[in-house]
Tab-separated table of C-alpha atoms in Angstrom:
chain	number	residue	atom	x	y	z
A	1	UNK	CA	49.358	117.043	-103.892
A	2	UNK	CA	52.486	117.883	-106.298
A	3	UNK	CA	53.846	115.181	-104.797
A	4	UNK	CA	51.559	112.656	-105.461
A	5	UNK	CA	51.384	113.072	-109.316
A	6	UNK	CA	54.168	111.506	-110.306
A	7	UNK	CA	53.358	108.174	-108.164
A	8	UNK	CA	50.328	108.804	-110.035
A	9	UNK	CA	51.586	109.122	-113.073
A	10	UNK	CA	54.263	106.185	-112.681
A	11	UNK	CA	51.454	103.332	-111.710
A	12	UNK	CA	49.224	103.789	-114.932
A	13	UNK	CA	52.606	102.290	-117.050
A	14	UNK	CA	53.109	99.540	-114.262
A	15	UNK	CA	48.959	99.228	-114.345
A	16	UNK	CA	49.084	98.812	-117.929
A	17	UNK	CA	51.549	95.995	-118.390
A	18	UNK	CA	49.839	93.887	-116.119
A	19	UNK	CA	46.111	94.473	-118.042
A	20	UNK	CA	48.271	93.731	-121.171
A	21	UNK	CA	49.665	90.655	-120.034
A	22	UNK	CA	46.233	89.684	-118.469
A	23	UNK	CA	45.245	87.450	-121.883
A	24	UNK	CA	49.009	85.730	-121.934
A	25	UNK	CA	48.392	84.333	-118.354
A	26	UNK	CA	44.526	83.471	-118.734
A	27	UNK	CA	45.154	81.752	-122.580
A	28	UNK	CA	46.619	78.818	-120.702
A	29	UNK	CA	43.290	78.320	-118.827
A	30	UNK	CA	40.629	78.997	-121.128
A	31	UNK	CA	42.071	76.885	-123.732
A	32	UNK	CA	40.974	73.779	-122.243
A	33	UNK	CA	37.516	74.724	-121.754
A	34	UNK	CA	36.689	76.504	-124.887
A	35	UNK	CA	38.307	73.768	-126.624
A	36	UNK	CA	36.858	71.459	-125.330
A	37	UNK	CA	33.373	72.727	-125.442
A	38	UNK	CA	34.116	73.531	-129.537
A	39	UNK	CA	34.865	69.852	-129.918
A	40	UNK	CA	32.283	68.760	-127.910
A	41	UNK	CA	30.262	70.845	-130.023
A	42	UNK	CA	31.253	69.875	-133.127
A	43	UNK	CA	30.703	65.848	-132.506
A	44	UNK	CA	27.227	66.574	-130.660
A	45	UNK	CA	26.376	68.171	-134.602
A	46	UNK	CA	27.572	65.382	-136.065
A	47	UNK	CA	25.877	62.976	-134.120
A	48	UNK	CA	22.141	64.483	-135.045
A	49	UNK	CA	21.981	67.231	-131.713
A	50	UNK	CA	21.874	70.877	-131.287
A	51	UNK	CA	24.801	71.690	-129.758
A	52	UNK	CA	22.796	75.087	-128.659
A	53	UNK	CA	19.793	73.518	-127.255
A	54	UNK	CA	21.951	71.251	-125.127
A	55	UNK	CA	23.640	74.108	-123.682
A	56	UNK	CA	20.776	75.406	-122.764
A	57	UNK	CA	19.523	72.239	-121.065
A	58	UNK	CA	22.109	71.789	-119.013
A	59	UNK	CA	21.910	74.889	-117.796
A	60	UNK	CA	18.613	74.404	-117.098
A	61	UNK	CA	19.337	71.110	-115.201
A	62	UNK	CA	21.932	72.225	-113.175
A	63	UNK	CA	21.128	76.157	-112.765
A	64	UNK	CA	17.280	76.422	-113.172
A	65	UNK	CA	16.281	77.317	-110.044
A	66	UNK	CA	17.317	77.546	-106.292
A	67	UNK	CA	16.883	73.636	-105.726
A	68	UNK	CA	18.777	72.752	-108.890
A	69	UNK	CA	21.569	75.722	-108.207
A	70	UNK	CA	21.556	74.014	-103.871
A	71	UNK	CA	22.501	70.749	-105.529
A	72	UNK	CA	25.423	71.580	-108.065
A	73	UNK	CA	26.961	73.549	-105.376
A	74	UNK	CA	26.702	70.150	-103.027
A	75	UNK	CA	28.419	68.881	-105.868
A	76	UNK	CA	30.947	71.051	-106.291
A	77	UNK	CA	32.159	71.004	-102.346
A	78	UNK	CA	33.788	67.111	-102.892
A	79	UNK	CA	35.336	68.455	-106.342
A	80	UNK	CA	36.691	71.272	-104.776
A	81	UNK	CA	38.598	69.778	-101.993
A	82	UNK	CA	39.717	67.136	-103.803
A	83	UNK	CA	40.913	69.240	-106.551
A	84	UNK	CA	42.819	70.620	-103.722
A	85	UNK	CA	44.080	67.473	-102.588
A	86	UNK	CA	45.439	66.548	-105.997
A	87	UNK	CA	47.418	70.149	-106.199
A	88	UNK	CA	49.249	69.726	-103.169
A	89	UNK	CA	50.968	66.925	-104.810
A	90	UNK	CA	51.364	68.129	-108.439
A	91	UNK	CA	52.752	71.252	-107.001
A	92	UNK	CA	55.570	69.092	-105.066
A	93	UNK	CA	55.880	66.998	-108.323
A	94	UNK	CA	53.943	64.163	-107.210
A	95	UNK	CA	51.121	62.970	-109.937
A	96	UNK	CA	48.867	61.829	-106.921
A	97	UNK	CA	45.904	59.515	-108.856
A	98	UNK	CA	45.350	57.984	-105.261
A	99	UNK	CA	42.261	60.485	-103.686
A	100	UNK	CA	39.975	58.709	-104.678
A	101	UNK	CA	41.013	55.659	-101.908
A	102	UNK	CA	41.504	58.513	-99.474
A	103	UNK	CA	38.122	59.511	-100.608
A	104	UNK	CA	36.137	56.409	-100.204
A	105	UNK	CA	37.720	55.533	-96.557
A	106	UNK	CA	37.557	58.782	-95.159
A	107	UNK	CA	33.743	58.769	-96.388
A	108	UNK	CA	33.545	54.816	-94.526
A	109	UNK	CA	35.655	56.665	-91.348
A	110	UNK	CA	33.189	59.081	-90.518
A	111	UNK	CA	30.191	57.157	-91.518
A	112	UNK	CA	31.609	54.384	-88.864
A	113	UNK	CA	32.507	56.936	-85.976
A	114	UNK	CA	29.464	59.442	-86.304
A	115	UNK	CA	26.882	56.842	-84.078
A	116	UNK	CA	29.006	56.908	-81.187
A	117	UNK	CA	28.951	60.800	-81.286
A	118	UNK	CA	25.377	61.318	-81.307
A	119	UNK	CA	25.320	62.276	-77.609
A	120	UNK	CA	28.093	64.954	-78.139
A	121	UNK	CA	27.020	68.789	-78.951
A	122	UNK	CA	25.847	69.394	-82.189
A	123	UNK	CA	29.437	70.951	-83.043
A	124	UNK	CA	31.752	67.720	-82.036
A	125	UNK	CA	29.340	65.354	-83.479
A	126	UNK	CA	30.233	66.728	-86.553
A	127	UNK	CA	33.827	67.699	-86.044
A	128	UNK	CA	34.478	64.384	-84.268
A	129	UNK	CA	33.436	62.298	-87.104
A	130	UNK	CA	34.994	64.258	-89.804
A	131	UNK	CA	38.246	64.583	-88.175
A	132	UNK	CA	38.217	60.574	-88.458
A	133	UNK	CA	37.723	60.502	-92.131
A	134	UNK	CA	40.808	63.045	-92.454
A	135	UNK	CA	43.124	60.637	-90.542
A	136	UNK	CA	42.013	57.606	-92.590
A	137	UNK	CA	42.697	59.357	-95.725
A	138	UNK	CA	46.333	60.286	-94.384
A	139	UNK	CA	46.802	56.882	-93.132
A	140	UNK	CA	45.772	55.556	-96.587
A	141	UNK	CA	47.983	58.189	-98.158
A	142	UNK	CA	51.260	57.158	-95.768
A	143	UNK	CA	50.919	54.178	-97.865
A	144	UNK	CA	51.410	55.633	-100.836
A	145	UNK	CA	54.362	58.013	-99.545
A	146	UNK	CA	56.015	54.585	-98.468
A	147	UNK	CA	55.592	53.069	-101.735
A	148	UNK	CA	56.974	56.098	-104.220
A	149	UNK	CA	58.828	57.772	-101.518
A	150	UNK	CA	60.530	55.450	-99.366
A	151	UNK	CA	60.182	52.481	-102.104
A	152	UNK	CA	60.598	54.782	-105.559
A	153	UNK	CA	57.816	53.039	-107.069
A	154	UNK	CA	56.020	55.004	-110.018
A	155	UNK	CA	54.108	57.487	-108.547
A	156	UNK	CA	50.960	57.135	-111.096
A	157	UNK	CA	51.158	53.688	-111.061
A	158	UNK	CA	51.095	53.452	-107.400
A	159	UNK	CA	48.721	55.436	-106.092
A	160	UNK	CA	46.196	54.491	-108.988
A	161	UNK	CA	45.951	50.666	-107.618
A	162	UNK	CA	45.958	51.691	-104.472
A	163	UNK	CA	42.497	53.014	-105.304
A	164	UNK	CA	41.041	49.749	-106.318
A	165	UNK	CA	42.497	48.172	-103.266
A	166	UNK	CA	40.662	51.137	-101.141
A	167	UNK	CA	37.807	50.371	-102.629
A	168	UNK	CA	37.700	46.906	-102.305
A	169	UNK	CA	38.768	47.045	-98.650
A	170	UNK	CA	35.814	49.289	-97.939
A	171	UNK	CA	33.453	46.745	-99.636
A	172	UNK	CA	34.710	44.136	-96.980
A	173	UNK	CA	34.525	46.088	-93.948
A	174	UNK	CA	31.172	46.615	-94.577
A	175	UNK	CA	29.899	43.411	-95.811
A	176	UNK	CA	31.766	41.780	-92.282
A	177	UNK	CA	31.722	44.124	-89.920
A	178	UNK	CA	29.238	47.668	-90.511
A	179	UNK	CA	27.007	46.159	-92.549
A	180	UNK	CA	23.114	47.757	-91.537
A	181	UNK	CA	20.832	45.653	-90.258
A	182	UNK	CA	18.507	44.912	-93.594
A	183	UNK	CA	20.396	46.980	-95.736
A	184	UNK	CA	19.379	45.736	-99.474
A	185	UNK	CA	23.457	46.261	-101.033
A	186	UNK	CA	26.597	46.938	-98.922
A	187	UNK	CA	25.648	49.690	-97.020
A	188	UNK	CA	26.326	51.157	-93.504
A	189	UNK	CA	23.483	52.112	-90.651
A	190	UNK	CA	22.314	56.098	-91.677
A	191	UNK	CA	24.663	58.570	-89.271
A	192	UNK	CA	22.276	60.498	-86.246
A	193	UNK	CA	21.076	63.597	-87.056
A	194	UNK	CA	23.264	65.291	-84.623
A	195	UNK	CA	25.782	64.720	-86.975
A	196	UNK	CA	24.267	66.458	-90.331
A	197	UNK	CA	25.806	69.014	-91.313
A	198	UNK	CA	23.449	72.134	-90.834
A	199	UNK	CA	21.921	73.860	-94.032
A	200	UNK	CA	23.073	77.504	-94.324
A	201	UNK	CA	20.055	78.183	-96.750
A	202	UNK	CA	16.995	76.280	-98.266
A	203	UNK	CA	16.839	73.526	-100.370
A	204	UNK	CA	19.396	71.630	-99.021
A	205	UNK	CA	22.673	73.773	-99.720
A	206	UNK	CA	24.906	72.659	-96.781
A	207	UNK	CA	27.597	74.035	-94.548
A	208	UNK	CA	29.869	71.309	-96.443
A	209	UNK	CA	30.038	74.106	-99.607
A	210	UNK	CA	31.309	76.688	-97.070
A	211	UNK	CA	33.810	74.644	-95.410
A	212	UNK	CA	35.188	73.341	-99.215
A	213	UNK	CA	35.490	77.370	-99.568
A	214	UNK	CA	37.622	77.959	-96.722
A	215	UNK	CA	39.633	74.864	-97.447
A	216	UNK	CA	40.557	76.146	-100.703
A	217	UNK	CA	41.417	80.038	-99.679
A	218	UNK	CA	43.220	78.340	-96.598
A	219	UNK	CA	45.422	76.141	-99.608
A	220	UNK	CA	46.124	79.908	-101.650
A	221	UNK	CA	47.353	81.664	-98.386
A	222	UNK	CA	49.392	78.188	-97.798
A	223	UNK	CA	51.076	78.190	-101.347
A	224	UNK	CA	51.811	81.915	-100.716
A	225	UNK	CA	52.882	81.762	-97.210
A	226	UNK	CA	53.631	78.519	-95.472
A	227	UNK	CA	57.114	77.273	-95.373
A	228	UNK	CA	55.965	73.825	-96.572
A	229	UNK	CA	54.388	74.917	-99.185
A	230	UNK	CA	56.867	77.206	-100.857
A	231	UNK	CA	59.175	74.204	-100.323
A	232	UNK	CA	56.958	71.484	-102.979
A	233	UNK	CA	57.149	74.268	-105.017
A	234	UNK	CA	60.972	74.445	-105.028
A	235	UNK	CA	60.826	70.802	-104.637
A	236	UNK	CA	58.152	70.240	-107.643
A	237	UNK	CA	60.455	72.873	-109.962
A	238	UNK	CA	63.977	70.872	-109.623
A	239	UNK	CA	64.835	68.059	-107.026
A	240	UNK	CA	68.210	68.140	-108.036
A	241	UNK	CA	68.585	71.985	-107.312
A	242	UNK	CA	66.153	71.515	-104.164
A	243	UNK	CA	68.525	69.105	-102.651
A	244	UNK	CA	71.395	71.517	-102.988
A	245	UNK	CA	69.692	74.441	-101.472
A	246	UNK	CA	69.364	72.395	-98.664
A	247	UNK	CA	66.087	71.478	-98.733
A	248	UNK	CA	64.972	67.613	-97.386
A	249	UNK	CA	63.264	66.533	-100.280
A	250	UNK	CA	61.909	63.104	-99.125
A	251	UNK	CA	60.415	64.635	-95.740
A	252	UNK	CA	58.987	67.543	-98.408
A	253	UNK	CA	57.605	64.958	-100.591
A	254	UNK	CA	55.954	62.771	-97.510
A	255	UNK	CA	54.578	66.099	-95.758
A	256	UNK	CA	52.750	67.202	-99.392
A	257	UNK	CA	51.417	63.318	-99.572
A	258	UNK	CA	49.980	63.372	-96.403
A	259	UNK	CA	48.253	66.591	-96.205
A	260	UNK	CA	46.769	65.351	-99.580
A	261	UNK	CA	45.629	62.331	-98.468
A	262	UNK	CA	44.344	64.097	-95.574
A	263	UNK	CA	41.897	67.012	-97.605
A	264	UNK	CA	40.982	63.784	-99.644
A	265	UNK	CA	39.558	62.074	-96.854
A	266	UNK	CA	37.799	65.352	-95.496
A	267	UNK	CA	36.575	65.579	-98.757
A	268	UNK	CA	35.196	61.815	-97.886
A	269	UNK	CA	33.850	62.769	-94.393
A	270	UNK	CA	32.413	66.149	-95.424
A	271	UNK	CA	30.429	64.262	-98.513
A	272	UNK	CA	29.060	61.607	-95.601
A	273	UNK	CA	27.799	64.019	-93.175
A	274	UNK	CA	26.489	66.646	-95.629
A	275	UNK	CA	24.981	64.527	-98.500
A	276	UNK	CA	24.757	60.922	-98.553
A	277	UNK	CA	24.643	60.620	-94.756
A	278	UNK	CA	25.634	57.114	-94.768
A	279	UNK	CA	28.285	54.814	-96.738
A	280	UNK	CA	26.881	52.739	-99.812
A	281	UNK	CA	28.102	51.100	-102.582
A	282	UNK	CA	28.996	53.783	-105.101
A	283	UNK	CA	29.447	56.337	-102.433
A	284	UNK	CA	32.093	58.411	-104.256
A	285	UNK	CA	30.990	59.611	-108.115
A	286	UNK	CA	34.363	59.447	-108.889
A	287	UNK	CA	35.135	62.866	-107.235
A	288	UNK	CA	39.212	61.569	-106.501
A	289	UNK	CA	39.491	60.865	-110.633
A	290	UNK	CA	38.040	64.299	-111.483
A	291	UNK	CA	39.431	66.142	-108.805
A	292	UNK	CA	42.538	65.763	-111.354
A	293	UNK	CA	40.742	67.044	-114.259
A	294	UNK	CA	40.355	70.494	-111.492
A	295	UNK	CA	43.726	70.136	-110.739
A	296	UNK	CA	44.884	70.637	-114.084
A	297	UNK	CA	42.142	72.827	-115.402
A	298	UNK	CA	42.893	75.375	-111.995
A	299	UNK	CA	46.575	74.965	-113.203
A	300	UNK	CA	46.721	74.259	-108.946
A	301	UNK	CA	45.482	77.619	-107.794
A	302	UNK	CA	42.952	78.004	-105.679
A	303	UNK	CA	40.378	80.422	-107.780
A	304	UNK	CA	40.750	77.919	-111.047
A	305	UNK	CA	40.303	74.995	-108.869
A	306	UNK	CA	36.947	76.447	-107.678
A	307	UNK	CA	35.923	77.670	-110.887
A	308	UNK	CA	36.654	74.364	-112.301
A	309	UNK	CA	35.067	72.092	-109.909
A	310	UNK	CA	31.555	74.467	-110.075
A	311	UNK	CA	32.055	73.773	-113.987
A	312	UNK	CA	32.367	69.975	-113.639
A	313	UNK	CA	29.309	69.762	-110.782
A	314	UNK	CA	27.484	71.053	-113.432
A	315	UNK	CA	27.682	68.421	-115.633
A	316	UNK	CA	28.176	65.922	-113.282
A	317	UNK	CA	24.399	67.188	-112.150
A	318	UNK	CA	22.753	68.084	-115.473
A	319	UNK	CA	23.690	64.426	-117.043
A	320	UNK	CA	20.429	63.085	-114.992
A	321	UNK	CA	18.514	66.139	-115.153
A	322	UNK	CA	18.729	66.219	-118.513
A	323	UNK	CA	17.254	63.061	-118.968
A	324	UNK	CA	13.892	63.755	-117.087
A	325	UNK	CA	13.457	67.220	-119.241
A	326	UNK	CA	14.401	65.938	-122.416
A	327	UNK	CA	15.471	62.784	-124.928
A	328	UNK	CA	18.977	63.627	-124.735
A	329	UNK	CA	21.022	60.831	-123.197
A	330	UNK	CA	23.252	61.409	-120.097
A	331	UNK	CA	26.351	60.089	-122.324
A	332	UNK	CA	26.071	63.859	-123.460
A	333	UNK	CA	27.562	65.668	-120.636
A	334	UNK	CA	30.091	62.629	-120.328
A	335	UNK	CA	31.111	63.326	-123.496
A	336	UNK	CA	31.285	67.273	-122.603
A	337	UNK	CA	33.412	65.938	-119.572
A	338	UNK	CA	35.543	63.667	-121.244
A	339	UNK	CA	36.406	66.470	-123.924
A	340	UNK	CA	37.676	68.595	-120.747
A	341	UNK	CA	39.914	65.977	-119.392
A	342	UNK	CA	41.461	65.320	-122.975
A	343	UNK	CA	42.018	69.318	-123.788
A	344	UNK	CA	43.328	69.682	-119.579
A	345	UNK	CA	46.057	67.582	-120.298
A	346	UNK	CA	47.593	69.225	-123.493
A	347	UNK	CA	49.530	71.889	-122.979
A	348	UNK	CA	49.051	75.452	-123.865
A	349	UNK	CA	52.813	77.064	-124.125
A	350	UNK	CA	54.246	80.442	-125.740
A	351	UNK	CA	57.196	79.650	-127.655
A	352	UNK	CA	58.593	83.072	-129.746
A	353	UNK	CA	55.492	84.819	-130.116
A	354	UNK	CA	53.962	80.957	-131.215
A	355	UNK	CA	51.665	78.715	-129.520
């Protein structure tokens, strides 16, 4: 027992520091949402609203109850992984804009192969199916890596057409050749049930949300753990100093490409067979564009990119519940998102006791 004092005695210093230091390392990510909720606030004031009462509606919307709480969570699985997605490549200094193509084909992939698995056990018709979407999205994404990698195109402006061209691509395929039979817009046939993903509680809360979970611990343990992904980090930090450790920077930079284009199309896939069960015009809400709004709000760690994509579902859900419970317009929570992106991308730095 004598013994164990002074250990005792020596952690409550260490213990301290690190509680002390606790509001230097969160400032960086709470200044982006409470700013942007102030300024949010201030222009829904000046524009005749309550900024108060809003609040409280979309809170309402998206929280009020277990059906409303069942569908922000749906929404926050696709915002989650491709919040993940988009890390991989900021953290291997890639500014990836392209998950939203991997997106939208690896949502057409699975929505394409799930019919012909309807006769497989409930387990592979789902796995099957979503497995497809995840190789579309890192064949879409090996386009990319040619282009910025292999090609040194721009890496924004590159992967940011790409999208449109994903998008337009997926239009044709199914206006030509998985178009339904009767289907009133561009729209494939609805997947067999075999291949829904199973609800782990009522009102419609699907095993998607738990999968998007385990995605996003399995990215921590890989940015703490896996070779490849200390190596973007060395890679994102310095090239130049990269290269003369010895590491291979162009197979680092393909490797982090791919793997993002490949959690962007499970993102797709898992979106098909959990919520819209088909491919449609409009399929993706333009979860690839904000998963880099939770990118940069989760400064590319995994509990910031979940706590940022739940934030974002929220208002992505609330802006048409809102509108049923009340005369304020869905350009409201827009507005709260747009605020968000603007205050995510400024930067928040300590610079001799300034900010």
């Amino acid at each position: 027992m004598m013994q164990l004092r002074p250990q005792a005695a020596a952690s409550r210093p260490a213990r301290h520091d690190v509680l002390r230091g606790l509001p230097a390392r969160l400032a960086p990510h709470a200044f982006p949402v409470v700013g942007g909720l102030l300024c949010a606030g201030c222009i829904l004031a000046l524009c005749g609203f309550n900024p108060f009462m809003v609040a409280g509606l979309i809170l309402r919307a998206g929280l009020g109850g277990t059906a409303a709480l069942a569908q922000t969570l749906n929404a926050t699985t696709p915002l989650v992984l491709t919040g993940v997605a988009t890390a991989i490549s900021f953290r291997s200094g890639i500014f990836n804009t392209g998950v939203e193509g991997c997106f939208v084909l690896g949502g057409l992939a699975t929505a394409v192969i799930a019919p012909s698995c309807a006769g497989l056990p409930h387990v592979l018709a789902i796995a099957v199916p979503a497995c497809g979407g995840v190789l579309a999205g890192a064949a879409w994404m090996a386009l990319s890596a040619a282009l910025v990698v292999g090609l040194g195109l721009d890496d924004v402006v590159a992967t940011l057409m790409l999208n449109f061209v994903a998008l337009d691509l997926a239009a044709w395929l199914v206006e030509y050749f998985f178009l339904a039979p009767g289907a009133a817009n561009s729209a494939t046939a609805m997947i067999p049930q075999a291949s829904h993903m199973p609800d782990i509680v009522a009102h419609g809360l699907n095993l998607s949300f738990a999968v998007a979970l385990v995605v996003a611990v399995g990215y921590g343990l890989w940015c703490r753990h896996a070779v490849l992904g200390y190596a973007t980090r060395i890679v994102g930090m310095n090239r130049r100093f990269a290269t003369a450790c010895g590491f291979d920077v162009r197979r680092v930079l393909v490797s982090a490409m791919l793997l993002s284009g490949a959690v962007g199309g499970l993102a797709g896939g898992l979106h098909t067979l959990g919520n819209v069960h088909r491919y449609v015009a409009g399929f993706s809400a333009e979860y690839g564009f904000l998963g880099l709004t939770v990118a940069i709000l989760g400064a590319n760690r995994a509990p910031g990119i979940i706590a940022a994509a739940a934030l974002l579902a929220l208002l992505v859900v609330s802006g048409i519940g809102i509108q049923l419970i009340s005369a304020v317009p869905e350009e409201v929570t827009q507005l709260l998102e747009a605020t968000l992106i603007i205050f995510a991308s400024a930067r928040w730095r300590r610079h001799g006791g300034t900010r």
